[in-house]
CSV table of C-alpha atoms in Angstrom, one decimal:
chain,number,residue,atom,x,y,z
A,1,UNK,CA,49.4,43.0,-14.0
A,2,UNK,CA,47.3,41.3,-16.8
A,3,UNK,CA,48.2,37.8,-15.2
A,4,UNK,CA,47.2,38.9,-11.7
A,5,UNK,CA,43.9,40.2,-13.1
A,6,UNK,CA,43.2,37.0,-14.9
A,7,UNK,CA,44.0,35.0,-11.7
A,8,UNK,CA,41.6,37.3,-9.7
A,9,UNK,CA,38.8,36.9,-12.2
A,10,UNK,CA,39.2,33.1,-12.1
A,11,UNK,CA,39.1,33.0,-8.3
A,12,UNK,CA,35.8,35.2,-8.4
A,13,UNK,CA,34.3,32.8,-11.0
A,14,UNK,CA,35.2,29.7,-8.8
A,15,UNK,CA,33.8,31.5,-5.6
A,16,UNK,CA,30.5,32.2,-7.5
A,17,UNK,CA,30.3,28.7,-8.6
A,18,UNK,CA,30.7,27.1,-5.3
A,19,UNK,CA,28.2,29.7,-3.7
A,20,UNK,CA,25.6,27.7,-1.8
A,21,UNK,CA,22.1,28.2,-3.3
A,22,UNK,CA,19.9,30.0,-0.8
A,23,UNK,CA,17.4,27.7,0.7
A,24,UNK,CA,14.4,29.9,-0.2
A,25,UNK,CA,15.5,29.7,-3.7
A,26,UNK,CA,16.0,25.9,-3.7
A,27,UNK,CA,12.5,25.4,-2.2
A,28,UNK,CA,11.0,27.5,-4.9
A,29,UNK,CA,12.9,25.7,-7.6
A,30,UNK,CA,11.9,22.3,-6.5
A,31,UNK,CA,8.2,23.2,-6.0
A,32,UNK,CA,8.1,24.5,-9.5
A,33,UNK,CA,9.3,21.1,-10.7
A,34,UNK,CA,7.0,19.3,-8.4
A,35,UNK,CA,4.0,21.3,-9.6
A,36,UNK,CA,4.6,20.5,-13.3
A,37,UNK,CA,5.4,16.8,-12.6
A,38,UNK,CA,2.4,16.1,-10.7
A,39,UNK,CA,-0.1,18.0,-12.7
A,40,UNK,CA,1.1,16.2,-15.8
A,41,UNK,CA,1.0,12.9,-14.0
A,42,UNK,CA,-2.6,13.0,-13.4
A,43,UNK,CA,-3.4,12.3,-17.2
A,44,UNK,CA,-1.9,8.9,-16.6
A,45,UNK,CA,-4.5,7.9,-14.0
A,46,UNK,CA,-8.1,6.9,-14.1
A,47,UNK,CA,-10.7,7.1,-11.4
A,48,UNK,CA,-9.4,3.9,-9.7
A,49,UNK,CA,-5.6,4.1,-10.0
A,50,UNK,CA,-2.7,5.9,-8.3
A,51,UNK,CA,1.0,6.3,-9.3
A,52,UNK,CA,3.3,3.7,-8.2
A,53,UNK,CA,6.7,3.8,-10.0
A,54,UNK,CA,8.3,3.4,-13.5
A,55,UNK,CA,10.1,0.4,-14.7
A,56,UNK,CA,13.7,0.3,-15.8
A,57,UNK,CA,12.4,0.7,-19.5
A,58,UNK,CA,10.6,4.0,-18.3
A,59,UNK,CA,7.1,2.4,-18.5
A,60,UNK,CA,4.8,4.1,-16.1
A,61,UNK,CA,3.3,1.8,-13.5
A,62,UNK,CA,0.1,2.5,-11.5
A,63,UNK,CA,-1.5,0.8,-8.5
A,64,UNK,CA,-5.1,0.3,-7.3
A,65,UNK,CA,-6.3,2.5,-4.4
A,66,UNK,CA,-5.7,-0.6,-2.1
A,67,UNK,CA,-1.9,-0.4,-2.6
A,68,UNK,CA,-0.2,0.8,0.5
A,69,UNK,CA,1.2,3.8,-1.2
A,70,UNK,CA,-2.1,5.1,-2.6
A,71,UNK,CA,-2.2,8.1,-0.3
A,72,UNK,CA,1.0,9.6,-1.2
A,73,UNK,CA,0.0,11.1,-4.5
A,74,UNK,CA,-2.9,13.1,-3.3
A,75,UNK,CA,-1.0,13.8,-0.1
A,76,UNK,CA,1.9,15.4,-2.4
A,77,UNK,CA,-0.7,17.4,-4.3
A,78,UNK,CA,-2.0,18.9,-1.0
A,79,UNK,CA,1.5,19.9,-0.2
A,80,UNK,CA,2.2,21.4,-3.6
A,81,UNK,CA,-1.1,23.2,-3.4
A,82,UNK,CA,-0.1,24.5,0.1
A,83,UNK,CA,2.9,26.0,-1.3
A,84,UNK,CA,1.8,27.3,-4.7
A,85,UNK,CA,-1.9,28.1,-4.1
A,86,UNK,CA,-2.6,26.9,-7.5
A,87,UNK,CA,-6.3,26.0,-7.8
A,88,UNK,CA,-5.7,23.5,-10.5
A,89,UNK,CA,-3.5,21.5,-8.0
A,90,UNK,CA,-6.1,21.8,-5.5
A,91,UNK,CA,-8.8,20.4,-7.7
A,92,UNK,CA,-6.5,17.4,-8.7
A,93,UNK,CA,-5.8,17.0,-4.8
A,94,UNK,CA,-9.5,16.8,-4.1
A,95,UNK,CA,-10.3,14.4,-6.9
A,96,UNK,CA,-7.6,12.0,-6.0
A,97,UNK,CA,-8.3,12.1,-2.3
A,98,UNK,CA,-12.0,11.1,-2.9
A,99,UNK,CA,-10.7,8.0,-4.8
A,100,UNK,CA,-9.6,6.6,-1.4
A,101,UNK,CA,-13.1,6.9,0.3
A,102,UNK,CA,-13.4,3.0,0.5
A,103,UNK,CA,-10.1,2.7,2.4
A,104,UNK,CA,-11.8,4.0,5.6
A,105,UNK,CA,-13.5,0.6,6.0
A,106,UNK,CA,-10.4,-1.5,5.3
A,107,UNK,CA,-9.4,-3.7,8.4
A,108,UNK,CA,-7.1,-6.4,6.7
A,109,UNK,CA,-3.9,-4.4,6.9
A,110,UNK,CA,-2.1,-1.6,8.9
A,111,UNK,CA,-1.6,0.9,6.0
A,112,UNK,CA,-4.8,2.9,6.5
A,113,UNK,CA,-2.9,5.5,8.3
A,114,UNK,CA,-0.5,6.0,5.3
A,115,UNK,CA,-3.5,6.0,2.9
A,116,UNK,CA,-5.8,8.4,4.8
A,117,UNK,CA,-3.7,10.6,6.8
A,118,UNK,CA,-1.5,11.8,3.9
A,119,UNK,CA,-4.6,12.4,1.8
A,120,UNK,CA,-7.7,13.2,3.8
A,121,UNK,CA,-5.5,14.5,6.7
A,122,UNK,CA,-3.7,17.2,4.6
A,123,UNK,CA,-6.9,18.0,2.8
A,124,UNK,CA,-8.8,18.7,6.1
A,125,UNK,CA,-6.0,20.7,7.5
A,126,UNK,CA,-5.8,22.9,4.4
A,127,UNK,CA,-9.5,23.3,3.2
A,128,UNK,CA,-11.4,22.2,6.5
A,129,UNK,CA,-13.8,19.9,4.8
A,130,UNK,CA,-15.7,18.2,7.7
A,131,UNK,CA,-16.6,15.2,5.5
A,132,UNK,CA,-12.9,14.4,5.5
A,133,UNK,CA,-12.9,14.3,9.3
A,134,UNK,CA,-15.5,11.6,9.2
A,135,UNK,CA,-13.5,9.5,6.9
A,136,UNK,CA,-10.4,9.9,9.0
A,137,UNK,CA,-12.4,8.8,12.2
A,138,UNK,CA,-13.7,5.8,10.6
A,139,UNK,CA,-10.3,4.9,9.2
A,140,UNK,CA,-8.8,5.2,12.7
A,141,UNK,CA,-11.5,2.9,14.1
A,142,UNK,CA,-10.8,0.3,11.3
A,143,UNK,CA,-7.0,0.5,12.0
A,144,UNK,CA,-7.7,0.0,15.8
A,145,UNK,CA,-9.4,-3.3,15.0
A,146,UNK,CA,-6.0,-4.7,14.5
A,147,UNK,CA,-4.8,-4.0,17.9
A,148,UNK,CA,-4.4,-6.8,20.5
A,149,UNK,CA,-4.3,-6.0,24.3
A,150,UNK,CA,-2.4,-9.2,24.7
A,151,UNK,CA,0.6,-8.3,22.4
A,152,UNK,CA,0.1,-4.6,23.0
A,153,UNK,CA,0.7,-3.9,19.2
A,154,UNK,CA,-1.2,-3.5,16.0
A,155,UNK,CA,-0.7,-6.4,13.7
A,156,UNK,CA,0.9,-5.4,10.3
A,157,UNK,CA,0.3,-8.2,8.1
A,158,UNK,CA,-2.4,-10.9,7.7
A,159,UNK,CA,-0.6,-13.1,5.3
A,160,UNK,CA,1.6,-15.4,7.4
A,161,UNK,CA,4.8,-16.9,6.3
A,162,UNK,CA,8.3,-17.7,7.7
A,163,UNK,CA,6.2,-19.4,10.6
A,164,UNK,CA,4.8,-15.9,11.6
A,165,UNK,CA,1.8,-15.7,13.9
A,166,UNK,CA,1.6,-11.9,14.6
A,167,UNK,CA,3.9,-9.9,12.5
A,168,UNK,CA,4.6,-6.2,13.4
A,169,UNK,CA,6.9,-4.1,11.2
A,170,UNK,CA,8.7,-0.8,12.2
A,171,UNK,CA,6.7,1.0,9.4
A,172,UNK,CA,3.6,0.6,11.5
A,173,UNK,CA,4.9,3.5,13.6
A,174,UNK,CA,3.9,5.7,10.8
A,175,UNK,CA,0.2,4.9,11.1
A,176,UNK,CA,-0.1,6.0,14.7
A,177,UNK,CA,-0.5,9.6,13.6
A,178,UNK,CA,-4.0,8.8,12.3
A,179,UNK,CA,-5.0,7.4,15.6
A,180,UNK,CA,-3.7,10.3,17.5
A,181,UNK,CA,-5.5,12.6,15.3
A,182,UNK,CA,-8.8,10.9,15.7
A,183,UNK,CA,-8.4,10.7,19.4
A,184,UNK,CA,-8.1,14.3,19.9
A,185,UNK,CA,-10.7,15.4,17.2
A,186,UNK,CA,-13.3,13.0,18.6
A,187,UNK,CA,-12.3,12.9,22.2
A,188,UNK,CA,-11.7,9.1,22.0
A,189,UNK,CA,-8.8,8.1,24.3
A,190,UNK,CA,-9.2,4.5,23.4
A,191,UNK,CA,-7.5,5.5,19.9
A,192,UNK,CA,-4.7,7.2,21.7
A,193,UNK,CA,-4.3,4.3,24.1
A,194,UNK,CA,-3.7,2.0,21.1
A,195,UNK,CA,-1.1,4.4,19.7
A,196,UNK,CA,0.8,4.7,22.9
A,197,UNK,CA,0.7,1.0,23.6
A,198,UNK,CA,2.0,0.3,20.1
A,199,UNK,CA,4.8,2.8,20.4
A,200,UNK,CA,5.7,1.5,24.0
A,201,UNK,CA,5.9,-2.1,23.0
A,202,UNK,CA,7.8,-1.3,19.8
A,203,UNK,CA,10.4,0.7,21.8
A,204,UNK,CA,10.8,-2.3,24.1
A,205,UNK,CA,11.2,-5.0,21.5
A,206,UNK,CA,12.1,-3.5,18.1
A,207,UNK,CA,15.5,-2.0,18.8
A,208,UNK,CA,19.1,-3.3,19.2
A,209,UNK,CA,21.6,-2.0,21.7
A,210,UNK,CA,22.9,0.5,19.2
A,211,UNK,CA,19.3,1.8,18.6
A,212,UNK,CA,19.1,0.4,15.2
A,213,UNK,CA,15.7,-1.3,14.4
A,214,UNK,CA,14.8,-4.6,13.2
A,215,UNK,CA,12.2,-4.6,10.4
A,216,UNK,CA,9.9,-7.2,11.8
A,217,UNK,CA,9.1,-8.6,15.2
A,218,UNK,CA,6.7,-11.6,15.5
A,219,UNK,CA,4.6,-12.0,18.6
A,220,UNK,CA,2.7,-14.9,20.0
A,221,UNK,CA,-1.0,-13.9,19.9
A,222,UNK,CA,-1.8,-16.1,22.9
A,223,UNK,CA,0.5,-14.6,25.4
A,224,UNK,CA,2.3,-11.7,23.8
A,225,UNK,CA,5.8,-13.0,24.0
A,226,UNK,CA,8.3,-12.2,21.2
A,227,UNK,CA,8.8,-15.2,18.9
A,228,UNK,CA,11.5,-13.9,16.5
A,229,UNK,CA,13.1,-10.7,15.1
A,230,UNK,CA,13.9,-10.2,11.5
A,231,UNK,CA,14.7,-7.8,8.8
A,232,UNK,CA,12.7,-8.9,5.9
A,233,UNK,CA,13.5,-6.0,3.4
A,234,UNK,CA,17.0,-5.6,4.5
A,235,UNK,CA,20.3,-7.3,3.8
A,236,UNK,CA,20.0,-9.8,6.7
A,237,UNK,CA,18.1,-10.1,10.0
A,238,UNK,CA,20.9,-8.2,11.9
A,239,UNK,CA,21.5,-5.6,9.4
A,240,UNK,CA,20.0,-2.0,9.5
A,241,UNK,CA,17.7,-1.6,6.5
A,242,UNK,CA,17.9,2.1,5.6
A,243,UNK,CA,14.2,3.1,5.2
A,244,UNK,CA,13.4,1.1,8.4
A,245,UNK,CA,15.6,3.5,10.5
A,246,UNK,CA,13.9,6.2,8.8
A,247,UNK,CA,10.5,5.0,9.8
A,248,UNK,CA,11.7,4.5,13.3
A,249,UNK,CA,13.1,8.1,13.6
A,250,UNK,CA,9.9,9.6,12.1
A,251,UNK,CA,7.6,7.5,14.2
A,252,UNK,CA,9.0,8.5,17.6
A,253,UNK,CA,9.5,12.1,16.6
A,254,UNK,CA,5.8,12.2,15.7
A,255,UNK,CA,4.8,10.4,18.8
A,256,UNK,CA,6.6,12.9,21.0
A,257,UNK,CA,5.0,15.8,19.2
A,258,UNK,CA,1.6,14.1,19.8
A,259,UNK,CA,2.0,13.0,23.4
A,260,UNK,CA,4.9,15.0,24.9
A,261,UNK,CA,6.2,11.7,26.4
A,262,UNK,CA,9.9,12.2,27.0
A,263,UNK,CA,10.7,8.6,26.3
A,264,UNK,CA,9.6,9.1,22.7
A,265,UNK,CA,12.0,12.1,22.4
A,266,UNK,CA,14.8,10.2,23.8
A,267,UNK,CA,14.3,7.3,21.5
A,268,UNK,CA,14.1,9.7,18.4
A,269,UNK,CA,17.4,11.2,19.5
A,270,UNK,CA,19.0,7.7,19.7
A,271,UNK,CA,17.9,6.7,16.4
A,272,UNK,CA,19.1,10.0,15.0
A,273,UNK,CA,22.4,9.6,16.5
A,274,UNK,CA,22.6,6.1,15.1
A,275,UNK,CA,22.0,7.4,11.6
A,276,UNK,CA,24.2,10.6,11.8
A,277,UNK,CA,27.3,8.7,13.2
A,278,UNK,CA,27.1,5.6,11.1
A,279,UNK,CA,30.4,5.2,9.3
A,280,UNK,CA,28.4,3.9,6.2
A,281,UNK,CA,26.4,7.1,5.7
A,282,UNK,CA,27.7,8.6,2.6
A,283,UNK,CA,29.2,12.0,2.3
A,284,UNK,CA,26.0,13.3,0.6
A,285,UNK,CA,24.0,11.9,3.4
A,286,UNK,CA,21.7,9.9,1.2
A,287,UNK,CA,21.8,6.3,2.8
A,288,UNK,CA,22.4,3.1,1.0
A,289,UNK,CA,19.3,0.8,0.9
A,290,UNK,CA,20.9,-1.0,3.9
A,291,UNK,CA,23.6,0.4,6.1
A,292,UNK,CA,25.2,-3.0,6.2
A,293,UNK,CA,24.9,-4.1,2.6
A,294,UNK,CA,28.0,-6.1,1.7
A,295,UNK,CA,28.9,-4.4,-1.5
A,296,UNK,CA,29.0,-0.7,-0.3
A,297,UNK,CA,29.8,1.7,-2.0
A,298,UNK,CA,28.5,-0.3,-5.1
A,299,UNK,CA,25.1,-0.7,-3.9
A,300,UNK,CA,21.8,1.3,-4.5
A,301,UNK,CA,21.1,4.4,-2.7
A,302,UNK,CA,17.6,5.1,-1.3
A,303,UNK,CA,16.3,8.6,-1.8
A,304,UNK,CA,13.0,7.5,0.0
A,305,UNK,CA,15.0,6.8,3.2
A,306,UNK,CA,16.8,10.2,3.0
A,307,UNK,CA,13.4,12.1,2.4
A,308,UNK,CA,11.8,10.4,5.4
A,309,UNK,CA,14.9,11.1,7.5
A,310,UNK,CA,15.0,14.7,6.5
A,311,UNK,CA,11.4,15.4,7.3
A,312,UNK,CA,11.8,13.8,10.5
A,313,UNK,CA,15.1,15.4,11.5
A,314,UNK,CA,13.5,18.9,10.7
A,315,UNK,CA,10.7,18.3,13.0
A,316,UNK,CA,13.2,16.7,15.7
A,317,UNK,CA,15.4,19.9,15.5
A,318,UNK,CA,12.5,21.9,16.5
A,319,UNK,CA,11.1,19.8,19.3
A,320,UNK,CA,14.5,18.9,20.8
A,321,UNK,CA,15.6,21.7,23.1
A,322,UNK,CA,19.1,20.2,23.7
A,323,UNK,CA,22.3,21.3,22.1
A,324,UNK,CA,21.9,18.5,19.6
A,325,UNK,CA,19.1,20.2,17.8
A,326,UNK,CA,21.3,21.9,15.4
A,327,UNK,CA,23.1,18.8,14.4
A,328,UNK,CA,19.6,17.3,13.4
A,329,UNK,CA,18.9,20.3,11.3
A,330,UNK,CA,22.3,20.4,9.6
A,331,UNK,CA,22.0,16.8,8.7
A,332,UNK,CA,18.5,17.4,7.2
A,333,UNK,CA,19.6,20.3,5.3
A,334,UNK,CA,22.5,18.3,3.8
A,335,UNK,CA,20.2,15.6,2.7
A,336,UNK,CA,17.7,18.1,1.2
A,337,UNK,CA,20.4,19.7,-0.8
A,338,UNK,CA,21.7,16.4,-2.2
A,339,UNK,CA,18.1,15.3,-3.0
A,340,UNK,CA,17.5,18.8,-4.8
A,341,UNK,CA,20.6,18.3,-7.0
A,342,UNK,CA,20.6,16.8,-10.5
A,343,UNK,CA,21.8,13.5,-9.1
A,344,UNK,CA,18.4,12.8,-7.6
A,345,UNK,CA,15.8,15.7,-8.7
A,346,UNK,CA,14.2,14.9,-12.0
A,347,UNK,CA,13.8,17.3,-14.8
A,348,UNK,CA,10.2,18.3,-15.9
A,349,UNK,CA,8.9,15.7,-18.5
A,350,UNK,CA,11.2,12.9,-17.2
A,351,UNK,CA,11.1,10.2,-14.5
A,352,UNK,CA,7.5,9.2,-15.3
A,353,UNK,CA,6.3,12.4,-13.6
A,354,UNK,CA,7.8,11.6,-10.2
A,355,UNK,CA,9.9,14.1,-8.5
A,356,UNK,CA,12.9,12.0,-7.2
A,357,UNK,CA,15.0,9.5,-8.8
A,358,UNK,CA,17.0,6.6,-7.1
A,359,UNK,CA,14.8,5.0,-4.5
A,360,UNK,CA,14.7,1.4,-3.5
A,361,UNK,CA,11.4,-0.6,-2.6
A,362,UNK,CA,12.4,-4.2,-1.9
A,363,UNK,CA,15.8,-5.2,-3.2
A,364,UNK,CA,15.7,-8.7,-1.9
A,365,UNK,CA,12.7,-9.3,-4.3
A,366,UNK,CA,14.4,-7.3,-7.1
A,367,UNK,CA,11.2,-5.0,-6.6
A,368,UNK,CA,11.4,-1.3,-7.3
A,369,UNK,CA,15.2,-1.0,-7.3
A,370,UNK,CA,16.7,2.4,-8.2
A,371,UNK,CA,13.4,3.9,-9.3
A,372,UNK,CA,11.2,6.7,-8.4
A,373,UNK,CA,8.6,6.0,-5.6
A,374,UNK,CA,5.7,8.1,-4.6
A,375,UNK,CA,6.4,8.1,-0.9
A,376,UNK,CA,9.9,9.4,-1.6
A,377,UNK,CA,8.3,12.4,-3.2
A,378,UNK,CA,5.7,12.9,-0.4
A,379,UNK,CA,8.2,13.1,2.4
A,380,UNK,CA,10.7,15.2,0.4
A,381,UNK,CA,8.0,18.0,-0.3
A,382,UNK,CA,6.9,17.6,3.3
A,383,UNK,CA,10.5,18.2,4.5
A,384,UNK,CA,10.7,21.3,2.3
A,385,UNK,CA,7.4,22.8,3.6
A,386,UNK,CA,8.9,22.2,7.1
A,387,UNK,CA,11.9,24.2,6.1
A,388,UNK,CA,9.9,26.9,4.7
A,389,UNK,CA,7.9,27.1,7.9
A,390,UNK,CA,11.0,27.6,10.0
A,391,UNK,CA,12.3,30.4,7.5
A,392,UNK,CA,8.9,32.2,7.8
A,393,UNK,CA,9.0,32.1,11.5
A,394,UNK,CA,12.5,33.7,11.7
């Protein structure tokens, strides 16, 4: 009898250990860490810098406000404030958002959307500061100057190499949200036209038959024909760079939300299927830096790609009324649970103040490999808020 009782007790203990953490408790736990990390991180910055990453010797590295990632720190602070309602976090979000005021006039690259929509956009949504709206409008107009009616797309980079003439990267889909916001807020359809044209042309030229995406398509600015297709930050031109697939998924999901155009929803579904069914997607659903890297499984994971994917998949699951919607949600939840485990989630006081570990910036240049990155944190906390909203609506 004693042996049976011991066996029963052991089974109870094992069951309790494998019981899945309720999502509500997980979200609360993560935001507690995020709040502590991001409040403490502010002390590392001055009035002209933003967090970038840490080096492999744990040295904190900051960027100027002109670095493409500069909007993610204030954007994450806004999200943390949205969840915690902590006034200290709100003040830090406002302070760091205002650092980016000069970005509204930048016309030399395409990242204005990342920089302003994440910071000023979330600030406007949460506190209704009309001065923020003016910055967003000017930023959208600056971004639109990079559009050519001949190519039908917004030029991504001005620096030309590899014989590029008009390079456009899949990341640029993310910046269209700023144009769509400003178009609606200021009744300016010219901005929405630019966004729709860019999305339509990218849909036509950026994808392979399996709906994976090239990183870069180079156009001829004289007549708009495609000169070349490449994958600059992936393993090879024909490989599927992990974060590139995430940008594509998020971009077309967002554009369907903003326009209701069914072609965008179908494209998002096709990209989601590619990701979900890929044989090289690991069991924990946090992708390798490239789906076709030659040394899988002994190659870095990219938590930033998982975070972007998860946020997009959660939104897609709510927009998609087909039977596949639950599959998108289940995949996103699996990614969130993995990212919220000790394997990826930092403990307070570690990781340079960042929330997630194990992201990859540009492995080909040995730049930011297996380190924390601000955009991984941003899309991770965004995904958690989207999950929380779904819970609240049940």
